[in-house]
């Protein structure tokens, strides 16, 4: 019996120490935020510990006795908060979420800043995840989403030589070129004109 218990313990120990199956990703990949289904690019950064998310116009409010935040997210980090509020762009979504905690983030050559942290669901490589993100204005950066080691250590191996190894969002239908539309309109007008001329050369029916 003792030998059986030892063998069982050793087997469980080996299983626990075996590395989990991880997926190879490029250092930038597409993800889809849920439930909005908004596509955006995300940078995979092993140099960062926590994940962060672009957030503009952050508002705090209370809901059911808990602290919540409301903010705007845009996949284009160059869009300003003022442009969103003025209605000059539709390339954003509004997100409301409960605050999980506040994180003190160290900044290079700047004083530390306290930021709200939320849970956000997203689709990556066809699988749904829920990540913990600090909210911050990322207009100084190219990518609106950054994944840090806390998330990457469980799911990803990063290939720093490539991007978008796990596909791209569906291509949008492109509108027909203006020249093609114009040519089609001209052809239609010419057909109508030819029909009108033909009808004018036909003698009028005699009256009985």
PDB file of C-alpha atoms in Angstrom:
ATOM      1  CA  UNK A   1       0.000   0.000   0.000  1.00  0.00           C
ATOM      2  CA  UNK A   2       2.838   2.371   0.916  1.00  0.00           C
ATOM      3  CA  UNK A   3       4.518   1.795  -2.453  1.00  0.00           C
ATOM      4  CA  UNK A   4       1.227   2.508  -4.237  1.00  0.00           C
ATOM      5  CA  UNK A   5       0.799   5.820  -2.397  1.00  0.00           C
ATOM      6  CA  UNK A   6       4.367   6.863  -3.193  1.00  0.00           C
ATOM      7  CA  UNK A   7       3.915   5.997  -6.868  1.00  0.00           C
ATOM      8  CA  UNK A   8       0.645   7.948  -7.010  1.00  0.00           C
ATOM      9  CA  UNK A   9       2.223  10.985  -5.356  1.00  0.00           C
ATOM     10  CA  UNK A  10       5.176  10.915  -7.748  1.00  0.00           C
ATOM     11  CA  UNK A  11       2.827  10.680 -10.748  1.00  0.00           C
ATOM     12  CA  UNK A  12       0.806  13.698  -9.591  1.00  0.00           C
ATOM     13  CA  UNK A  13       3.972  15.681  -8.922  1.00  0.00           C
ATOM     14  CA  UNK A  14       5.272  15.038 -12.448  1.00  0.00           C
ATOM     15  CA  UNK A  15       1.919  16.018 -13.959  1.00  0.00           C
ATOM     16  CA  UNK A  16       1.883  19.295 -12.009  1.00  0.00           C
ATOM     17  CA  UNK A  17       5.413  20.224 -13.031  1.00  0.00           C
ATOM     18  CA  UNK A  18       4.902  19.497 -16.717  1.00  0.00           C
ATOM     19  CA  UNK A  19       4.550  22.746 -18.738  1.00  0.00           C
ATOM     20  CA  UNK A  20       1.082  23.636 -19.976  1.00  0.00           C
ATOM     21  CA  UNK A  21       0.402  23.586 -23.692  1.00  0.00           C
ATOM     22  CA  UNK A  22       1.064  27.102 -24.956  1.00  0.00           C
ATOM     23  CA  UNK A  23       0.414  28.767 -28.304  1.00  0.00           C
ATOM     24  CA  UNK A  24       3.011  30.648 -30.338  1.00  0.00           C
ATOM     25  CA  UNK A  25       1.916  34.216 -31.019  1.00  0.00           C
ATOM     26  CA  UNK A  26       3.534  37.114 -32.843  1.00  0.00           C
ATOM     27  CA  UNK A  27       4.443  40.162 -30.794  1.00  0.00           C
ATOM     28  CA  UNK A  28       1.307  41.871 -32.152  1.00  0.00           C
ATOM     29  CA  UNK A  29      -2.005  40.052 -32.695  1.00  0.00           C
ATOM     30  CA  UNK A  30      -5.650  40.890 -33.337  1.00  0.00           C
ATOM     31  CA  UNK A  31      -8.193  40.373 -30.560  1.00  0.00           C
ATOM     32  CA  UNK A  32     -11.953  40.953 -30.400  1.00  0.00           C
ATOM     33  CA  UNK A  33     -13.379  42.631 -27.323  1.00  0.00           C
ATOM     34  CA  UNK A  34     -16.548  41.151 -25.864  1.00  0.00           C
ATOM     35  CA  UNK A  35     -19.460  41.652 -25.899  1.00  0.00           C
ATOM     36  CA  UNK A  36     -19.009  44.574 -28.322  1.00  0.00           C
ATOM     37  CA  UNK A  37     -17.124  42.375 -30.873  1.00  0.00           C
ATOM     38  CA  UNK A  38     -14.805  45.322 -31.523  1.00  0.00           C
ATOM     39  CA  UNK A  39     -11.567  44.280 -33.221  1.00  0.00           C
ATOM     40  CA  UNK A  40      -8.302  45.834 -32.080  1.00  0.00           C
ATOM     41  CA  UNK A  41      -4.575  45.185 -32.161  1.00  0.00           C
ATOM     42  CA  UNK A  42      -2.793  44.024 -29.033  1.00  0.00           C
ATOM     43  CA  UNK A  43       0.915  44.049 -28.221  1.00  0.00           C
ATOM     44  CA  UNK A  44       2.434  41.140 -26.318  1.00  0.00           C
ATOM     45  CA  UNK A  45       5.068  42.576 -24.000  1.00  0.00           C
ATOM     46  CA  UNK A  46       7.060  40.250 -21.733  1.00  0.00           C
ATOM     47  CA  UNK A  47       8.752  43.318 -20.265  1.00  0.00           C
ATOM     48  CA  UNK A  48       5.513  44.428 -18.620  1.00  0.00           C
ATOM     49  CA  UNK A  49       4.047  42.652 -15.618  1.00  0.00           C
ATOM     50  CA  UNK A  50       0.429  43.753 -15.926  1.00  0.00           C
ATOM     51  CA  UNK A  51      -1.853  44.190 -18.934  1.00  0.00           C
ATOM     52  CA  UNK A  52      -3.224  47.614 -19.794  1.00  0.00           C
ATOM     53  CA  UNK A  53      -6.054  49.001 -21.882  1.00  0.00           C
ATOM     54  CA  UNK A  54      -6.543  52.347 -23.598  1.00  0.00           C
ATOM     55  CA  UNK A  55      -9.178  54.393 -21.777  1.00  0.00           C
ATOM     56  CA  UNK A  56     -10.406  57.945 -22.343  1.00  0.00           C
ATOM     57  CA  UNK A  57     -12.890  60.076 -20.400  1.00  0.00           C
ATOM     58  CA  UNK A  58     -12.848  57.788 -17.340  1.00  0.00           C
ATOM     59  CA  UNK A  59     -15.829  58.409 -15.045  1.00  0.00           C
ATOM     60  CA  UNK A  60     -16.286  56.847 -11.609  1.00  0.00           C
ATOM     61  CA  UNK A  61     -19.757  55.983 -10.341  1.00  0.00           C
ATOM     62  CA  UNK A  62     -21.410  53.711  -7.800  1.00  0.00           C
ATOM     63  CA  UNK A  63     -23.611  50.755  -8.729  1.00  0.00           C
ATOM     64  CA  UNK A  64     -25.156  48.314  -6.242  1.00  0.00           C
ATOM     65  CA  UNK A  65     -22.803  49.628  -3.577  1.00  0.00           C
ATOM     66  CA  UNK A  66     -19.682  48.965  -5.723  1.00  0.00           C
ATOM     67  CA  UNK A  67     -17.255  51.258  -7.496  1.00  0.00           C
ATOM     68  CA  UNK A  68     -17.648  51.200 -11.278  1.00  0.00           C
ATOM     69  CA  UNK A  69     -16.002  53.053 -14.151  1.00  0.00           C
ATOM     70  CA  UNK A  70     -17.313  54.212 -17.503  1.00  0.00           C
ATOM     71  CA  UNK A  71     -14.871  55.055 -20.293  1.00  0.00           C
ATOM     72  CA  UNK A  72     -14.382  55.181 -24.046  1.00  0.00           C
ATOM     73  CA  UNK A  73     -12.086  52.770 -25.869  1.00  0.00           C
ATOM     74  CA  UNK A  74     -10.857  53.292 -29.420  1.00  0.00           C
ATOM     75  CA  UNK A  75      -8.590  50.976 -31.447  1.00  0.00           C
ATOM     76  CA  UNK A  76      -6.984  54.140 -32.813  1.00  0.00           C
ATOM     77  CA  UNK A  77      -4.855  55.652 -30.046  1.00  0.00           C
ATOM     78  CA  UNK A  78      -4.460  58.921 -31.983  1.00  0.00           C
ATOM     79  CA  UNK A  79      -8.130  59.841 -31.549  1.00  0.00           C
ATOM     80  CA  UNK A  80      -8.450  62.451 -28.801  1.00  0.00           C
ATOM     81  CA  UNK A  81     -10.936  62.445 -25.950  1.00  0.00           C
ATOM     82  CA  UNK A  82     -12.290  65.792 -27.189  1.00  0.00           C
ATOM     83  CA  UNK A  83     -13.003  64.373 -30.639  1.00  0.00           C
ATOM     84  CA  UNK A  84     -14.988  61.508 -29.112  1.00  0.00           C
ATOM     85  CA  UNK A  85     -17.058  63.828 -26.892  1.00  0.00           C
ATOM     86  CA  UNK A  86     -17.787  66.191 -29.802  1.00  0.00           C
ATOM     87  CA  UNK A  87     -19.168  63.330 -31.908  1.00  0.00           C
ATOM     88  CA  UNK A  88     -16.593  63.764 -34.686  1.00  0.00           C
ATOM     89  CA  UNK A  89     -15.725  60.049 -34.712  1.00  0.00           C
ATOM     90  CA  UNK A  90     -17.613  56.793 -34.277  1.00  0.00           C
ATOM     91  CA  UNK A  91     -14.492  54.665 -33.964  1.00  0.00           C
ATOM     92  CA  UNK A  92     -14.924  53.935 -30.275  1.00  0.00           C
ATOM     93  CA  UNK A  93     -17.033  51.980 -27.795  1.00  0.00           C
ATOM     94  CA  UNK A  94     -18.197  52.890 -24.307  1.00  0.00           C
ATOM     95  CA  UNK A  95     -17.426  50.339 -21.620  1.00  0.00           C
ATOM     96  CA  UNK A  96     -18.808  50.095 -18.095  1.00  0.00           C
ATOM     97  CA  UNK A  97     -17.246  47.705 -15.600  1.00  0.00           C
ATOM     98  CA  UNK A  98     -16.826  47.216 -11.848  1.00  0.00           C
ATOM     99  CA  UNK A  99     -13.445  48.193 -10.426  1.00  0.00           C
ATOM    100  CA  UNK A 100     -11.593  45.092  -9.220  1.00  0.00           C
ATOM    101  CA  UNK A 101      -8.882  47.041  -7.428  1.00  0.00           C
ATOM    102  CA  UNK A 102      -6.576  50.025  -7.801  1.00  0.00           C
ATOM    103  CA  UNK A 103      -3.021  49.417  -8.991  1.00  0.00           C
ATOM    104  CA  UNK A 104       0.020  51.577  -8.291  1.00  0.00           C
ATOM    105  CA  UNK A 105       1.965  51.666 -11.572  1.00  0.00           C
ATOM    106  CA  UNK A 106       5.600  52.711 -11.726  1.00  0.00           C
ATOM    107  CA  UNK A 107       6.397  55.012 -14.661  1.00  0.00           C
ATOM    108  CA  UNK A 108       9.788  55.617 -16.250  1.00  0.00           C
ATOM    109  CA  UNK A 109      11.193  58.998 -15.127  1.00  0.00           C
ATOM    110  CA  UNK A 110       7.778  59.912 -13.716  1.00  0.00           C
ATOM    111  CA  UNK A 111       6.049  59.520 -10.365  1.00  0.00           C
ATOM    112  CA  UNK A 112       3.949  56.407  -9.743  1.00  0.00           C
ATOM    113  CA  UNK A 113       0.283  56.607 -10.684  1.00  0.00           C
ATOM    114  CA  UNK A 114      -2.770  54.853  -9.260  1.00  0.00           C
ATOM    115  CA  UNK A 115      -5.048  53.338 -11.898  1.00  0.00           C
ATOM    116  CA  UNK A 116      -8.335  51.431 -11.795  1.00  0.00           C
ATOM    117  CA  UNK A 117      -8.236  47.747 -12.740  1.00  0.00           C
ATOM    118  CA  UNK A 118     -11.111  45.916 -14.457  1.00  0.00           C
ATOM    119  CA  UNK A 119     -11.839  42.483 -15.893  1.00  0.00           C
ATOM    120  CA  UNK A 120     -12.448  42.434 -19.645  1.00  0.00           C
ATOM    121  CA  UNK A 121     -13.446  39.493 -21.868  1.00  0.00           C
ATOM    122  CA  UNK A 122     -11.942  39.089 -25.333  1.00  0.00           C
ATOM    123  CA  UNK A 123     -11.451  36.554 -28.120  1.00  0.00           C
ATOM    124  CA  UNK A 124      -7.884  35.574 -29.044  1.00  0.00           C
ATOM    125  CA  UNK A 125      -7.161  32.882 -31.618  1.00  0.00           C
ATOM    126  CA  UNK A 126     -10.755  31.686 -31.466  1.00  0.00           C
ATOM    127  CA  UNK A 127     -10.755  31.265 -27.664  1.00  0.00           C
ATOM    128  CA  UNK A 128     -12.450  33.455 -25.096  1.00  0.00           C
ATOM    129  CA  UNK A 129     -10.412  34.798 -22.183  1.00  0.00           C
ATOM    130  CA  UNK A 130     -11.038  37.186 -19.347  1.00  0.00           C
ATOM    131  CA  UNK A 131      -8.074  39.381 -18.508  1.00  0.00           C
ATOM    132  CA  UNK A 132      -7.255  41.894 -15.801  1.00  0.00           C
ATOM    133  CA  UNK A 133      -6.429  45.326 -17.265  1.00  0.00           C
ATOM    134  CA  UNK A 134      -5.276  48.605 -15.803  1.00  0.00           C
ATOM    135  CA  UNK A 135      -6.975  51.566 -17.475  1.00  0.00           C
ATOM    136  CA  UNK A 136      -4.731  54.270 -18.864  1.00  0.00           C
ATOM    137  CA  UNK A 137      -4.488  56.882 -21.597  1.00  0.00           C
ATOM    138  CA  UNK A 138      -2.283  55.161 -24.201  1.00  0.00           C
ATOM    139  CA  UNK A 139      -2.231  57.989 -26.772  1.00  0.00           C
ATOM    140  CA  UNK A 140       1.571  58.066 -26.498  1.00  0.00           C
ATOM    141  CA  UNK A 141       1.685  54.489 -27.787  1.00  0.00           C
ATOM    142  CA  UNK A 142       0.718  52.763 -31.028  1.00  0.00           C
ATOM    143  CA  UNK A 143      -1.214  49.816 -29.618  1.00  0.00           C
ATOM    144  CA  UNK A 144      -4.346  50.283 -27.472  1.00  0.00           C
ATOM    145  CA  UNK A 145      -4.008  46.935 -25.698  1.00  0.00           C
ATOM    146  CA  UNK A 146      -0.886  45.588 -24.005  1.00  0.00           C
ATOM    147  CA  UNK A 147      -0.637  42.081 -22.567  1.00  0.00           C
ATOM    148  CA  UNK A 148       1.818  41.630 -19.720  1.00  0.00           C
ATOM    149  CA  UNK A 149       3.435  38.585 -18.149  1.00  0.00           C
ATOM    150  CA  UNK A 150       0.548  37.832 -15.771  1.00  0.00           C
ATOM    151  CA  UNK A 151      -1.591  36.850 -18.745  1.00  0.00           C
ATOM    152  CA  UNK A 152       1.102  35.634 -21.150  1.00  0.00           C
ATOM    153  CA  UNK A 153       2.747  33.182 -18.748  1.00  0.00           C
ATOM    154  CA  UNK A 154      -0.296  30.915 -18.857  1.00  0.00           C
ATOM    155  CA  UNK A 155      -1.134  30.890 -22.572  1.00  0.00           C
ATOM    156  CA  UNK A 156       1.572  32.234 -24.852  1.00  0.00           C
ATOM    157  CA  UNK A 157       5.036  31.825 -26.268  1.00  0.00           C
ATOM    158  CA  UNK A 158       6.055  34.986 -28.140  1.00  0.00           C
ATOM    159  CA  UNK A 159       7.846  34.991 -31.506  1.00  0.00           C
ATOM    160  CA  UNK A 160       9.497  38.448 -31.609  1.00  0.00           C
ATOM    161  CA  UNK A 161      10.267  38.134 -35.343  1.00  0.00           C
ATOM    162  CA  UNK A 162       6.644  38.000 -36.488  1.00  0.00           C
ATOM    163  CA  UNK A 163       3.233  39.652 -36.111  1.00  0.00           C
ATOM    164  CA  UNK A 164      -0.322  38.409 -36.710  1.00  0.00           C
ATOM    165  CA  UNK A 165       0.500  34.702 -36.656  1.00  0.00           C
ATOM    166  CA  UNK A 166      -3.047  33.940 -35.520  1.00  0.00           C
ATOM    167  CA  UNK A 167      -5.020  35.580 -38.289  1.00  0.00           C
ATOM    168  CA  UNK A 168      -6.683  38.875 -39.045  1.00  0.00           C
ATOM    169  CA  UNK A 169     -10.238  40.206 -38.689  1.00  0.00           C
ATOM    170  CA  UNK A 170     -12.689  39.638 -41.569  1.00  0.00           C
ATOM    171  CA  UNK A 171     -12.110  42.025 -44.467  1.00  0.00           C
ATOM    172  CA  UNK A 172     -14.828  44.630 -44.941  1.00  0.00           C
ATOM    173  CA  UNK A 173     -16.606  44.784 -48.296  1.00  0.00           C
ATOM    174  CA  UNK A 174     -15.030  47.502 -50.404  1.00  0.00           C
ATOM    175  CA  UNK A 175     -17.211  49.985 -52.247  1.00  0.00           C
ATOM    176  CA  UNK A 176     -17.023  49.967 -56.061  1.00  0.00           C
ATOM    177  CA  UNK A 177     -14.478  52.475 -57.457  1.00  0.00           C
ATOM    178  CA  UNK A 178     -15.960  55.820 -58.501  1.00  0.00           C
ATOM    179  CA  UNK A 179     -14.818  55.354 -62.125  1.00  0.00           C
ATOM    180  CA  UNK A 180     -16.701  52.045 -62.362  1.00  0.00           C
ATOM    181  CA  UNK A 181     -19.867  53.576 -60.937  1.00  0.00           C
ATOM    182  CA  UNK A 182     -19.629  56.509 -63.344  1.00  0.00           C
ATOM    183  CA  UNK A 183     -19.111  54.231 -66.334  1.00  0.00           C
ATOM    184  CA  UNK A 184     -22.135  52.126 -65.375  1.00  0.00           C
ATOM    185  CA  UNK A 185     -24.282  55.248 -65.026  1.00  0.00           C
ATOM    186  CA  UNK A 186     -23.145  56.558 -68.429  1.00  0.00           C
ATOM    187  CA  UNK A 187     -23.914  53.234 -70.079  1.00  0.00           C
ATOM    188  CA  UNK A 188     -27.405  53.248 -68.551  1.00  0.00           C
ATOM    189  CA  UNK A 189     -28.054  56.808 -69.779  1.00  0.00           C
ATOM    190  CA  UNK A 190     -26.916  55.893 -73.289  1.00  0.00           C
ATOM    191  CA  UNK A 191     -29.277  52.887 -73.315  1.00  0.00           C
ATOM    192  CA  UNK A 192     -32.207  55.063 -72.270  1.00  0.00           C
ATOM    193  CA  UNK A 193     -31.335  57.599 -74.997  1.00  0.00           C
ATOM    194  CA  UNK A 194     -31.180  54.893 -77.669  1.00  0.00           C
ATOM    195  CA  UNK A 195     -34.549  53.525 -76.575  1.00  0.00           C
ATOM    196  CA  UNK A 196     -36.103  56.984 -76.736  1.00  0.00           C
ATOM    197  CA  UNK A 197     -34.822  57.537 -80.300  1.00  0.00           C
ATOM    198  CA  UNK A 198     -36.189  54.155 -81.451  1.00  0.00           C
ATOM    199  CA  UNK A 199     -39.619  54.884 -80.039  1.00  0.00           C
ATOM    200  CA  UNK A 200     -39.726  58.275 -81.785  1.00  0.00           C
ATOM    201  CA  UNK A 201     -39.158  56.706 -85.261  1.00  0.00           C
ATOM    202  CA  UNK A 202     -42.069  54.257 -84.903  1.00  0.00           C
ATOM    203  CA  UNK A 203     -45.245  55.659 -86.663  1.00  0.00           C
ATOM    204  CA  UNK A 204     -48.109  56.438 -84.382  1.00  0.00           C
ATOM    205  CA  UNK A 205     -50.935  53.889 -84.472  1.00  0.00           C
ATOM    206  CA  UNK A 206     -53.891  54.992 -86.681  1.00  0.00           C
ATOM    207  CA  UNK A 207     -57.129  55.782 -84.955  1.00  0.00           C
ATOM    208  CA  UNK A 208     -60.180  53.645 -85.873  1.00  0.00           C
TER     209      UNK A 208
END
